[in-house]
Amino acid sequence: MLIKDRLKHFPRTRFVASETPLERLDRMSDHLGIDLWLKRDDLTGLGFGGNKVRQLEFYFGEALAQDADTILITGAVQSNFIRTAAAAAARLGLRSVLQLEERVPDMGAQYYTSGNVLLSKILGAELTSYPLGEDEVGADAALHKRADELRAKGRTPYVIHLGLNHPPLGALGYVACADELSCQIGDFDAAVVASGSGATHGGFLTGLRLAGHTAPVFGICVRRDRSQQNARMKTVLTKLAEMLDIDPTLTTNDIQTWDGALAPGYGKIGDQTRKTLTLMARTEGIFLDPVYTAKTFAGLLGLLKEGRIERGQKVVMLHTGGLPALFGYQAELE
Ligand SMILES: *Cc1c(COP(=O)(O)O)cnc(C)c1O
């Protein structure tokens, strides 16, 4: 069955106007001795773009099918997900409630005021805060409490969940992205992608396997170490397989992760992050973000060093966006 036909069963609101570019990075390819291609999902368009735009197509599809007038979402203070959700809500004339979690300790003033926070305020979102950063179930529960208050006032809220006890609807956006990439690229030897909630990694891996690609898809850990992330991926992939009515072992036997660039932790910039971010900017004029894509590129370099990616191979890296966060991290980057 075609991937497009499998996705037809899910309500979807289109936000990505056209295919995102697949670019060969000539100077970086020469520098690394590989054939490096970048899928530019930083250019998905809506509200400064990034990977969450594709994921939100399916959440807003469901929200509109339920006649929601307000969407609620939780994330880190500099979350790209909540910023793009606020932009999507604005485009559709819905209201948005964004819950900012304290996930990253010891950050300066700009982290709380600039970058994504500033953009979310411009978008007119209601901002609330949640004191913990590693409590997905609690964070979802707090959103539900706010949703109940809104319901009592006659509004129709829709909650975008991050917890693993809900279907990973956003992963469908990356099944679609893999389908799109498959038509752009032909054969390749390895793919490298950030692995946070796992929706992107899980959807991308599933879509590539459905499209017949067998190359390894390396998920670079940005939030949790390998053993935790592998367990998470197994759950995400199993739920996604159920949603798409496919055999879960097509993907669950095929989880590959790397966590050598995770230190000093989620949302924290280490030496590697700073180095890879400037290397990409100065070699290709392309910006990476400090939380996800600089670590993803550090992962590619790490895999190359370990020989899991070999010289001469054709490699595709997914640029998942996140660029407004650069300004929230100004003090750490200067
Ligand atoms: C959220 C995010 C990721 C991680 O995607 P998941 O689907 O949560 O794994 C990667 N890059 C950027 C820029 C993000 O905002």
mmCIF file of N, CA, C and O in Angstrom, residues 101-197:
data_model
loop_
_atom_site.group_PDB
_atom_site.id
_atom_site.type_symbol
_atom_site.label_atom_id
_atom_site.label_comp_id
_atom_site.label_asym_id
_atom_site.label_seq_id
_atom_site.Cartn_x
_atom_site.Cartn_y
_atom_site.Cartn_z
ATOM 1 N N GLU A 101 7.843 24.378 30.878
ATOM 2 C CA GLU A 101 8.399 23.547 31.954
ATOM 3 C C GLU A 101 9.835 23.963 32.254
ATOM 4 O O GLU A 101 10.594 24.279 31.356
ATOM 5 N N GLU A 102 10.169 23.860 33.526
ATOM 6 C CA GLU A 102 11.551 24.162 33.955
ATOM 7 C C GLU A 102 12.441 22.944 33.697
ATOM 8 O O GLU A 102 12.770 22.195 34.609
ATOM 9 N N ARG A 103 12.848 22.735 32.444
ATOM 10 C CA ARG A 103 13.640 21.551 32.113
ATOM 11 C C ARG A 103 15.136 21.793 32.193
ATOM 12 O O ARG A 103 15.919 20.866 32.303
ATOM 13 N N VAL A 104 15.534 23.045 32.029
ATOM 14 C CA VAL A 104 16.966 23.337 31.908
ATOM 15 C C VAL A 104 17.394 24.239 33.060
ATOM 16 O O VAL A 104 16.967 25.386 33.150
ATOM 17 N N PRO A 105 18.212 23.704 33.984
ATOM 18 C CA PRO A 105 18.601 24.496 35.154
ATOM 19 C C PRO A 105 19.628 25.586 34.816
ATOM 20 O O PRO A 105 20.310 25.505 33.800
ATOM 21 N N ASP A 106 19.702 26.578 35.676
ATOM 22 C CA ASP A 106 20.779 27.579 35.658
ATOM 23 C C ASP A 106 20.891 28.359 34.353
ATOM 24 O O ASP A 106 21.988 28.552 33.826
ATOM 25 N N MET A 107 19.772 28.814 33.814
ATOM 26 C CA MET A 107 19.851 29.598 32.590
ATOM 27 C C MET A 107 19.680 31.081 32.901
ATOM 28 O O MET A 107 19.051 31.467 33.883
ATOM 29 N N GLY A 108 20.237 31.920 32.031
ATOM 30 C CA GLY A 108 20.179 33.369 32.241
ATOM 31 C C GLY A 108 18.855 33.965 31.769
ATOM 32 O O GLY A 108 17.950 33.268 31.324
ATOM 33 N N ALA A 109 18.782 35.295 31.866
ATOM 34 C CA ALA A 109 17.530 36.012 31.595
ATOM 35 C C ALA A 109 17.045 35.819 30.159
ATOM 36 O O ALA A 109 15.842 35.674 29.918
ATOM 37 N N GLN A 110 17.976 35.805 29.191
ATOM 38 C CA GLN A 110 17.546 35.715 27.792
ATOM 39 C C GLN A 110 16.803 34.411 27.498
ATOM 40 O O GLN A 110 15.921 34.365 26.651
ATOM 41 N N TYR A 111 17.184 33.360 28.223
ATOM 42 C CA TYR A 111 16.515 32.073 28.022
ATOM 43 C C TYR A 111 15.012 32.197 28.307
ATOM 44 O O TYR A 111 14.194 31.532 27.687
ATOM 45 N N TYR A 112 14.664 33.072 29.250
ATOM 46 C CA TYR A 112 13.255 33.212 29.659
ATOM 47 C C TYR A 112 12.499 34.294 28.908
ATOM 48 O O TYR A 112 11.284 34.426 29.050
ATOM 49 N N THR A 113 13.218 35.101 28.114
ATOM 50 C CA THR A 113 12.535 36.243 27.485
ATOM 51 C C THR A 113 12.693 36.285 25.970
ATOM 52 O O THR A 113 11.818 36.775 25.272
ATOM 53 N N SER A 114 13.812 35.776 25.451
ATOM 54 C CA SER A 114 14.094 35.945 24.024
ATOM 55 C C SER A 114 13.721 34.683 23.239
ATOM 56 O O SER A 114 13.045 33.796 23.748
ATOM 57 N N GLY A 115 14.131 34.611 21.987
ATOM 58 C CA GLY A 115 13.914 33.421 21.165
ATOM 59 C C GLY A 115 12.453 33.028 21.090
ATOM 60 O O GLY A 115 11.573 33.856 20.828
ATOM 61 N N ASN A 116 12.189 31.754 21.338
ATOM 62 C CA ASN A 116 10.830 31.222 21.207
ATOM 63 C C ASN A 116 9.826 31.877 22.163
ATOM 64 O O ASN A 116 8.645 31.983 21.844
ATOM 65 N N VAL A 117 10.296 32.298 23.335
ATOM 66 C CA VAL A 117 9.383 32.921 24.307
ATOM 67 C C VAL A 117 8.842 34.230 23.730
ATOM 68 O O VAL A 117 7.629 34.494 23.746
ATOM 69 N N LEU A 118 9.734 35.017 23.179
ATOM 70 C CA LEU A 118 9.333 36.282 22.560
ATOM 71 C C LEU A 118 8.331 36.035 21.423
ATOM 72 O O LEU A 118 7.294 36.696 21.332
ATOM 73 N N LEU A 119 8.637 35.046 20.579
ATOM 74 C CA LEU A 119 7.768 34.765 19.429
ATOM 75 C C LEU A 119 6.386 34.315 19.897
ATOM 76 O O LEU A 119 5.367 34.729 19.338
ATOM 77 N N SER A 120 6.346 33.492 20.939
ATOM 78 C CA SER A 120 5.052 33.008 21.444
ATOM 79 C C SER A 120 4.217 34.164 21.987
ATOM 80 O O SER A 120 2.987 34.187 21.849
ATOM 81 N N LYS A 121 4.884 35.134 22.604
ATOM 82 C CA LYS A 121 4.156 36.315 23.109
ATOM 83 C C LYS A 121 3.611 37.139 21.951
ATOM 84 O O LYS A 121 2.473 37.608 21.986
ATOM 85 N N ILE A 122 4.432 37.311 20.918
ATOM 86 C CA ILE A 122 3.960 38.064 19.742
ATOM 87 C C ILE A 122 2.741 37.367 19.134
ATOM 88 O O ILE A 122 1.818 38.023 18.646
ATOM 89 N N LEU A 123 2.736 36.049 19.194
ATOM 90 C CA LEU A 123 1.629 35.280 18.618
ATOM 91 C C LEU A 123 0.354 35.343 19.468
ATOM 92 O O LEU A 123 -0.689 34.834 19.074
ATOM 93 N N GLY A 124 0.463 35.947 20.642
ATOM 94 C CA GLY A 124 -0.729 36.153 21.464
ATOM 95 C C GLY A 124 -1.132 34.963 22.310
ATOM 96 O O GLY A 124 -2.272 34.870 22.769
ATOM 97 N N ALA A 125 -0.201 34.048 22.536
ATOM 98 C CA ALA A 125 -0.517 32.847 23.312
ATOM 99 C C ALA A 125 -0.609 33.174 24.807
ATOM 100 O O ALA A 125 -0.002 34.124 25.281
ATOM 101 N N GLU A 126 -1.395 32.361 25.531
ATOM 102 C CA GLU A 126 -1.411 32.435 26.998
ATOM 103 C C GLU A 126 -0.270 31.564 27.507
ATOM 104 O O GLU A 126 -0.184 30.386 27.167
ATOM 105 N N LEU A 127 0.627 32.134 28.305
ATOM 106 C CA LEU A 127 1.769 31.362 28.813
ATOM 107 C C LEU A 127 1.562 31.023 30.282
ATOM 108 O O LEU A 127 1.228 31.893 31.075
ATOM 109 N N THR A 128 1.756 29.732 30.620
ATOM 110 C CA THR A 128 1.719 29.329 32.020
ATOM 111 C C THR A 128 3.021 28.595 32.307
ATOM 112 O O THR A 128 3.756 28.260 31.384
ATOM 113 N N SER A 129 3.328 28.337 33.581
ATOM 114 C CA SER A 129 4.578 27.608 33.824
ATOM 115 C C SER A 129 4.325 26.378 34.688
ATOM 116 O O SER A 129 3.326 26.285 35.420
ATOM 117 N N TYR A 130 5.235 25.426 34.534
ATOM 118 C CA TYR A 130 5.164 24.167 35.288
ATOM 119 C C TYR A 130 6.538 23.951 35.905
ATOM 120 O O TYR A 130 7.544 24.025 35.204
ATOM 121 N N PRO A 131 6.595 23.699 37.223
ATOM 122 C CA PRO A 131 7.881 23.756 37.920
ATOM 123 C C PRO A 131 8.834 22.601 37.631
ATOM 124 O O PRO A 131 10.024 22.718 37.907
ATOM 125 N N LEU A 132 8.345 21.479 37.097
ATOM 126 C CA LEU A 132 9.225 20.329 36.878
ATOM 127 C C LEU A 132 9.507 20.145 35.393
ATOM 128 O O LEU A 132 8.718 20.549 34.550
ATOM 129 N N GLY A 133 10.642 19.483 35.089
ATOM 130 C CA GLY A 133 11.003 19.291 33.700
ATOM 131 C C GLY A 133 10.986 17.845 33.251
ATOM 132 O O GLY A 133 11.041 17.546 32.073
ATOM 133 N N GLU A 134 10.916 16.923 34.207
ATOM 134 C CA GLU A 134 10.991 15.502 33.842
ATOM 135 C C GLU A 134 9.756 14.767 34.350
ATOM 136 O O GLU A 134 9.852 13.732 34.977
ATOM 137 N N ASP A 135 8.622 15.337 34.087
ATOM 138 C CA ASP A 135 7.384 14.782 34.620
ATOM 139 C C ASP A 135 6.301 14.891 33.550
ATOM 140 O O ASP A 135 5.406 15.727 33.628
ATOM 141 N N GLU A 136 6.415 14.041 32.517
ATOM 142 C CA GLU A 136 5.500 14.156 31.371
ATOM 143 C C GLU A 136 4.054 13.942 31.767
ATOM 144 O O GLU A 136 3.163 14.639 31.287
ATOM 145 N N VAL A 137 3.831 12.969 32.653
ATOM 146 C CA VAL A 137 2.453 12.666 33.040
ATOM 147 C C VAL A 137 1.879 13.828 33.859
ATOM 148 O O VAL A 137 0.750 14.272 33.636
ATOM 149 N N GLY A 138 2.693 14.356 34.773
ATOM 150 C CA GLY A 138 2.258 15.498 35.583
ATOM 151 C C GLY A 138 2.013 16.740 34.734
ATOM 152 O O GLY A 138 1.040 17.472 34.958
ATOM 153 N N ALA A 139 2.881 16.953 33.754
ATOM 154 C CA ALA A 139 2.731 18.124 32.878
ATOM 155 C C ALA A 139 1.447 18.002 32.059
ATOM 156 O O ALA A 139 0.709 18.977 31.884
ATOM 157 N N ASP A 140 1.170 16.806 31.555
ATOM 158 C CA ASP A 140 -0.082 16.584 30.822
ATOM 159 C C ASP A 140 -1.285 16.800 31.746
ATOM 160 O O ASP A 140 -2.291 17.403 31.348
ATOM 161 N N ALA A 141 -1.169 16.319 32.990
ATOM 162 C CA ALA A 141 -2.276 16.472 33.953
ATOM 163 C C ALA A 141 -2.553 17.954 34.224
ATOM 164 O O ALA A 141 -3.717 18.375 34.314
ATOM 165 N N ALA A 142 -1.499 18.747 34.342
ATOM 166 C CA ALA A 142 -1.673 20.188 34.574
ATOM 167 C C ALA A 142 -2.387 20.836 33.386
ATOM 168 O O ALA A 142 -3.236 21.725 33.561
ATOM 169 N N LEU A 143 -2.067 20.388 32.181
ATOM 170 C CA LEU A 143 -2.765 20.909 30.995
ATOM 171 C C LEU A 143 -4.250 20.563 31.056
ATOM 172 O O LEU A 143 -5.104 21.378 30.706
ATOM 173 N N HIS A 144 -4.540 19.331 31.497
ATOM 174 C CA HIS A 144 -5.945 18.912 31.568
ATOM 175 C C HIS A 144 -6.734 19.731 32.579
ATOM 176 O O HIS A 144 -7.910 20.018 32.378
ATOM 177 N N LYS A 145 -6.045 20.118 33.653
ATOM 178 C CA LYS A 145 -6.702 20.936 34.665
ATOM 179 C C LYS A 145 -7.103 22.283 34.048
ATOM 180 O O LYS A 145 -8.227 22.748 34.206
ATOM 181 N N ARG A 146 -6.178 22.876 33.300
ATOM 182 C CA ARG A 146 -6.468 24.150 32.623
ATOM 183 C C ARG A 146 -7.564 23.944 31.562
ATOM 184 O O ARG A 146 -8.441 24.786 31.390
ATOM 185 N N ALA A 147 -7.517 22.801 30.876
ATOM 186 C CA ALA A 147 -8.533 22.501 29.862
ATOM 187 C C ALA A 147 -9.918 22.402 30.506
ATOM 188 O O ALA A 147 -10.908 22.904 29.958
ATOM 189 N N ASP A 148 -9.985 21.803 31.686
ATOM 190 C CA ASP A 148 -11.267 21.690 32.401
ATOM 191 C C ASP A 148 -11.812 23.070 32.754
ATOM 192 O O ASP A 148 -13.016 23.327 32.633
ATOM 193 N N GLU A 149 -10.915 23.959 33.188
ATOM 194 C CA GLU A 149 -11.347 25.327 33.518
ATOM 195 C C GLU A 149 -11.926 26.010 32.283
ATOM 196 O O GLU A 149 -12.943 26.699 32.347
ATOM 197 N N LEU A 150 -11.267 25.812 31.139
ATOM 198 C CA LEU A 150 -11.743 26.437 29.898
ATOM 199 C C LEU A 150 -13.092 25.851 29.477
ATOM 200 O O LEU A 150 -13.985 26.572 29.026
ATOM 201 N N ARG A 151 -13.214 24.548 29.651
ATOM 202 C CA ARG A 151 -14.464 23.870 29.284
ATOM 203 C C ARG A 151 -15.633 24.424 30.120
ATOM 204 O O ARG A 151 -16.726 24.645 29.593
ATOM 205 N N ALA A 152 -15.333 24.661 31.403
ATOM 206 C CA ALA A 152 -16.371 25.203 32.297
ATOM 207 C C ALA A 152 -16.829 26.590 31.838
ATOM 208 O O ALA A 152 -17.932 27.030 32.142
ATOM 209 N N LYS A 153 -15.947 27.268 31.091
ATOM 210 C CA LYS A 153 -16.308 28.604 30.576
ATOM 211 C C LYS A 153 -16.921 28.525 29.179
ATOM 212 O O LYS A 153 -17.048 29.541 28.498
ATOM 213 N N GLY A 154 -17.180 27.292 28.719
ATOM 214 C CA GLY A 154 -17.836 27.146 27.424
ATOM 215 C C GLY A 154 -16.900 26.993 26.235
ATOM 216 O O GLY A 154 -17.344 26.936 25.087
ATOM 217 N N ARG A 155 -15.611 26.934 26.501
ATOM 218 C CA ARG A 155 -14.669 26.751 25.392
ATOM 219 C C ARG A 155 -14.506 25.264 25.074
ATOM 220 O O ARG A 155 -14.912 24.394 25.845
ATOM 221 N N THR A 156 -13.909 24.977 23.898
ATOM 222 C CA THR A 156 -13.656 23.591 23.484
ATOM 223 C C THR A 156 -12.158 23.386 23.323
ATOM 224 O O THR A 156 -11.585 23.674 22.273
ATOM 225 N N PRO A 157 -11.500 22.906 24.398
ATOM 226 C CA PRO A 157 -10.040 22.753 24.352
ATOM 227 C C PRO A 157 -9.600 21.444 23.703
ATOM 228 O O PRO A 157 -10.333 20.459 23.720
ATOM 229 N N TYR A 158 -8.405 21.464 23.146
ATOM 230 C CA TYR A 158 -7.772 20.253 22.613
ATOM 231 C C TYR A 158 -6.352 20.214 23.166
ATOM 232 O O TYR A 158 -5.585 21.167 23.013
ATOM 233 N N VAL A 159 -5.998 19.092 23.816
ATOM 234 C CA VAL A 159 -4.682 18.967 24.444
ATOM 235 C C VAL A 159 -3.736 18.167 23.541
ATOM 236 O O VAL A 159 -4.077 17.062 23.106
ATOM 237 N N ILE A 160 -2.586 18.744 23.252
ATOM 238 C CA ILE A 160 -1.532 18.016 22.535
ATOM 239 C C ILE A 160 -0.643 17.370 23.598
ATOM 240 O O ILE A 160 0.038 18.067 24.346
ATOM 241 N N HIS A 161 -0.679 16.036 23.679
ATOM 242 C CA HIS A 161 0.031 15.328 24.756
ATOM 243 C C HIS A 161 1.458 15.009 24.368
ATOM 244 O O HIS A 161 1.742 14.716 23.213
ATOM 245 N N LEU A 162 2.344 15.030 25.348
ATOM 246 C CA LEU A 162 3.715 14.580 25.107
ATOM 247 C C LEU A 162 3.952 13.195 25.687
ATOM 248 O O LEU A 162 4.870 12.495 25.292
ATOM 249 N N GLY A 163 3.117 12.776 26.626
ATOM 250 C CA GLY A 163 3.313 11.499 27.327
ATOM 251 C C GLY A 163 3.148 10.305 26.397
ATOM 252 O O GLY A 163 2.430 10.360 25.400
ATOM 253 N N LEU A 164 3.844 9.215 26.752
ATOM 254 C CA LEU A 164 3.844 8.011 25.915
ATOM 255 C C LEU A 164 2.543 7.224 25.997
ATOM 256 O O LEU A 164 2.362 6.266 25.259
ATOM 257 N N ASN A 165 1.644 7.635 26.906
ATOM 258 C CA ASN A 165 0.377 6.914 27.018
ATOM 259 C C ASN A 165 -0.673 7.446 26.028
ATOM 260 O O ASN A 165 -1.841 7.151 26.146
ATOM 261 N N HIS A 166 -0.215 8.241 25.049
ATOM 262 C CA HIS A 166 -1.117 8.724 23.995
ATOM 263 C C HIS A 166 -0.536 8.371 22.631
ATOM 264 O O HIS A 166 0.680 8.256 22.488
ATOM 265 N N PRO A 167 -1.388 8.230 21.605
ATOM 266 C CA PRO A 167 -0.854 7.869 20.279
ATOM 267 C C PRO A 167 0.074 8.971 19.748
ATOM 268 O O PRO A 167 -0.254 10.150 19.864
ATOM 269 N N PRO A 168 1.233 8.592 19.203
ATOM 270 C CA PRO A 168 2.182 9.600 18.699
ATOM 271 C C PRO A 168 1.752 10.138 17.335
ATOM 272 O O PRO A 168 2.376 9.859 16.314
ATOM 273 N N LEU A 169 0.687 10.959 17.354
ATOM 274 C CA LEU A 169 0.131 11.477 16.098
ATOM 275 C C LEU A 169 1.172 12.235 15.273
ATOM 276 O O LEU A 169 1.183 12.168 14.045
ATOM 277 N N GLY A 170 2.052 12.971 15.990
ATOM 278 C CA GLY A 170 3.042 13.793 15.287
ATOM 279 C C GLY A 170 3.994 12.972 14.439
ATOM 280 O O GLY A 170 4.512 13.452 13.424
ATOM 281 N N ALA A 171 4.209 11.717 14.830
ATOM 282 C CA ALA A 171 5.126 10.858 14.074
ATOM 283 C C ALA A 171 4.636 10.665 12.638
ATOM 284 O O ALA A 171 5.434 10.441 11.726
ATOM 285 N N LEU A 172 3.322 10.778 12.446
ATOM 286 C CA LEU A 172 2.782 10.616 11.084
ATOM 287 C C LEU A 172 3.370 11.669 10.139
ATOM 288 O O LEU A 172 3.565 11.414 8.949
ATOM 289 N N GLY A 173 3.673 12.846 10.682
ATOM 290 C CA GLY A 173 4.281 13.901 9.862
ATOM 291 C C GLY A 173 5.624 13.476 9.312
ATOM 292 O O GLY A 173 6.020 13.881 8.206
ATOM 293 N N TYR A 174 6.336 12.645 10.089
ATOM 294 C CA TYR A 174 7.653 12.190 9.618
ATOM 295 C C TYR A 174 7.588 10.916 8.787
ATOM 296 O O TYR A 174 8.524 10.614 8.047
ATOM 297 N N VAL A 175 6.473 10.207 8.867
ATOM 298 C CA VAL A 175 6.226 9.156 7.876
ATOM 299 C C VAL A 175 6.065 9.849 6.516
ATOM 300 O O VAL A 175 6.666 9.448 5.509
ATOM 301 N N ALA A 176 5.295 10.939 6.518
ATOM 302 C CA ALA A 176 5.082 11.697 5.278
ATOM 303 C C ALA A 176 6.384 12.312 4.765
ATOM 304 O O ALA A 176 6.655 12.318 3.561
ATOM 305 N N CYS A 177 7.212 12.816 5.683
ATOM 306 C CA CYS A 177 8.493 13.410 5.281
ATOM 307 C C CYS A 177 9.401 12.371 4.636
ATOM 308 O O CYS A 177 10.081 12.645 3.633
ATOM 309 N N ALA A 178 9.425 11.160 5.194
ATOM 310 C CA ALA A 178 10.259 10.089 4.636
ATOM 311 C C ALA A 178 9.805 9.745 3.217
ATOM 312 O O ALA A 178 10.627 9.504 2.320
ATOM 313 N N ASP A 179 8.510 9.759 3.014
ATOM 314 C CA ASP A 179 7.941 9.498 1.690
ATOM 315 C C ASP A 179 8.417 10.579 0.706
ATOM 316 O O ASP A 179 8.844 10.282 -0.416
ATOM 317 N N GLU A 180 8.352 11.809 1.166
ATOM 318 C CA GLU A 180 8.803 12.953 0.342
ATOM 319 C C GLU A 180 10.294 12.829 0.016
ATOM 320 O O GLU A 180 10.704 12.962 -1.139
ATOM 321 N N LEU A 181 11.088 12.522 1.030
ATOM 322 C CA LEU A 181 12.537 12.386 0.837
ATOM 323 C C LEU A 181 12.862 11.250 -0.131
ATOM 324 O O LEU A 181 13.757 11.368 -0.980
ATOM 325 N N SER A 182 12.130 10.176 0.006
ATOM 326 C CA SER A 182 12.370 8.998 -0.815
ATOM 327 C C SER A 182 12.290 9.336 -2.312
ATOM 328 O O SER A 182 13.049 8.810 -3.123
ATOM 329 N N CYS A 183 11.392 10.248 -2.661
ATOM 330 C CA CYS A 183 11.264 10.663 -4.067
ATOM 331 C C CYS A 183 12.370 11.617 -4.476
ATOM 332 O O CYS A 183 12.621 11.818 -5.658
ATOM 333 N N GLN A 184 13.056 12.244 -3.489
ATOM 334 C CA GLN A 184 14.091 13.228 -3.820
ATOM 335 C C GLN A 184 15.480 12.604 -3.921
ATOM 336 O O GLN A 184 16.343 13.123 -4.609
ATOM 337 N N ILE A 185 15.736 11.503 -3.223
ATOM 338 C CA ILE A 185 17.130 11.136 -2.945
ATOM 339 C C ILE A 185 17.655 9.892 -3.663
ATOM 340 O O ILE A 185 18.851 9.769 -3.882
ATOM 341 N N GLY A 186 16.843 8.946 -4.049
ATOM 342 C CA GLY A 186 17.395 7.674 -4.544
ATOM 343 C C GLY A 186 18.013 6.899 -3.397
ATOM 344 O O GLY A 186 17.579 7.040 -2.252
ATOM 345 N N ASP A 187 19.032 6.095 -3.677
ATOM 346 C CA ASP A 187 19.655 5.290 -2.620
ATOM 347 C C ASP A 187 20.575 6.114 -1.725
ATOM 348 O O ASP A 187 21.147 7.093 -2.175
ATOM 349 N N PHE A 188 20.723 5.696 -0.482
ATOM 350 C CA PHE A 188 21.697 6.326 0.420
ATOM 351 C C PHE A 188 22.142 5.308 1.454
ATOM 352 O O PHE A 188 21.541 4.244 1.589
ATOM 353 N N ASP A 189 23.233 5.626 2.183
ATOM 354 C CA ASP A 189 23.842 4.639 3.080
ATOM 355 C C ASP A 189 23.468 4.800 4.545
ATOM 356 O O ASP A 189 23.545 3.841 5.317
ATOM 357 N N ALA A 190 23.124 6.020 4.957
ATOM 358 C CA ALA A 190 22.773 6.240 6.362
ATOM 359 C C ALA A 190 21.991 7.541 6.492
ATOM 360 O O ALA A 190 22.194 8.473 5.714
ATOM 361 N N ALA A 191 21.092 7.564 7.481
ATOM 362 C CA ALA A 191 20.367 8.799 7.809
ATOM 363 C C ALA A 191 20.646 9.127 9.270
ATOM 364 O O ALA A 191 20.818 8.227 10.098
ATOM 365 N N VAL A 192 20.697 10.436 9.568
ATOM 366 C CA VAL A 192 20.964 10.888 10.929
ATOM 367 C C VAL A 192 19.887 11.897 11.310
ATOM 368 O O VAL A 192 19.614 12.841 10.559
ATOM 369 N N VAL A 193 19.293 11.693 12.493
ATOM 370 C CA VAL A 193 18.157 12.519 12.901
ATOM 371 C C VAL A 193 18.157 12.676 14.422
ATOM 372 O O VAL A 193 18.630 11.793 15.144
ATOM 373 N N ALA A 194 17.672 13.808 14.906
ATOM 374 C CA ALA A 194 17.565 14.016 16.354
ATOM 375 C C ALA A 194 16.506 13.083 16.929
ATOM 376 O O ALA A 194 15.487 12.830 16.298
ATOM 377 N N SER A 195 16.753 12.594 18.141
ATOM 378 C CA SER A 195 15.780 11.736 18.811
ATOM 379 C C SER A 195 15.456 12.315 20.185
ATOM 380 O O SER A 195 16.234 12.190 21.128
ATOM 381 N N GLY A 196 14.315 13.012 20.270
ATOM 382 C CA GLY A 196 13.887 13.637 21.530
ATOM 383 C C GLY A 196 12.660 12.923 22.054
ATOM 384 O O GLY A 196 12.757 11.896 22.727
ATOM 385 N N SER A 197 11.473 13.428 21.704
ATOM 386 C CA SER A 197 10.251 12.681 22.034
ATOM 387 C C SER A 197 10.235 11.370 21.264
ATOM 388 O O SER A 197 9.588 10.409 21.657
#
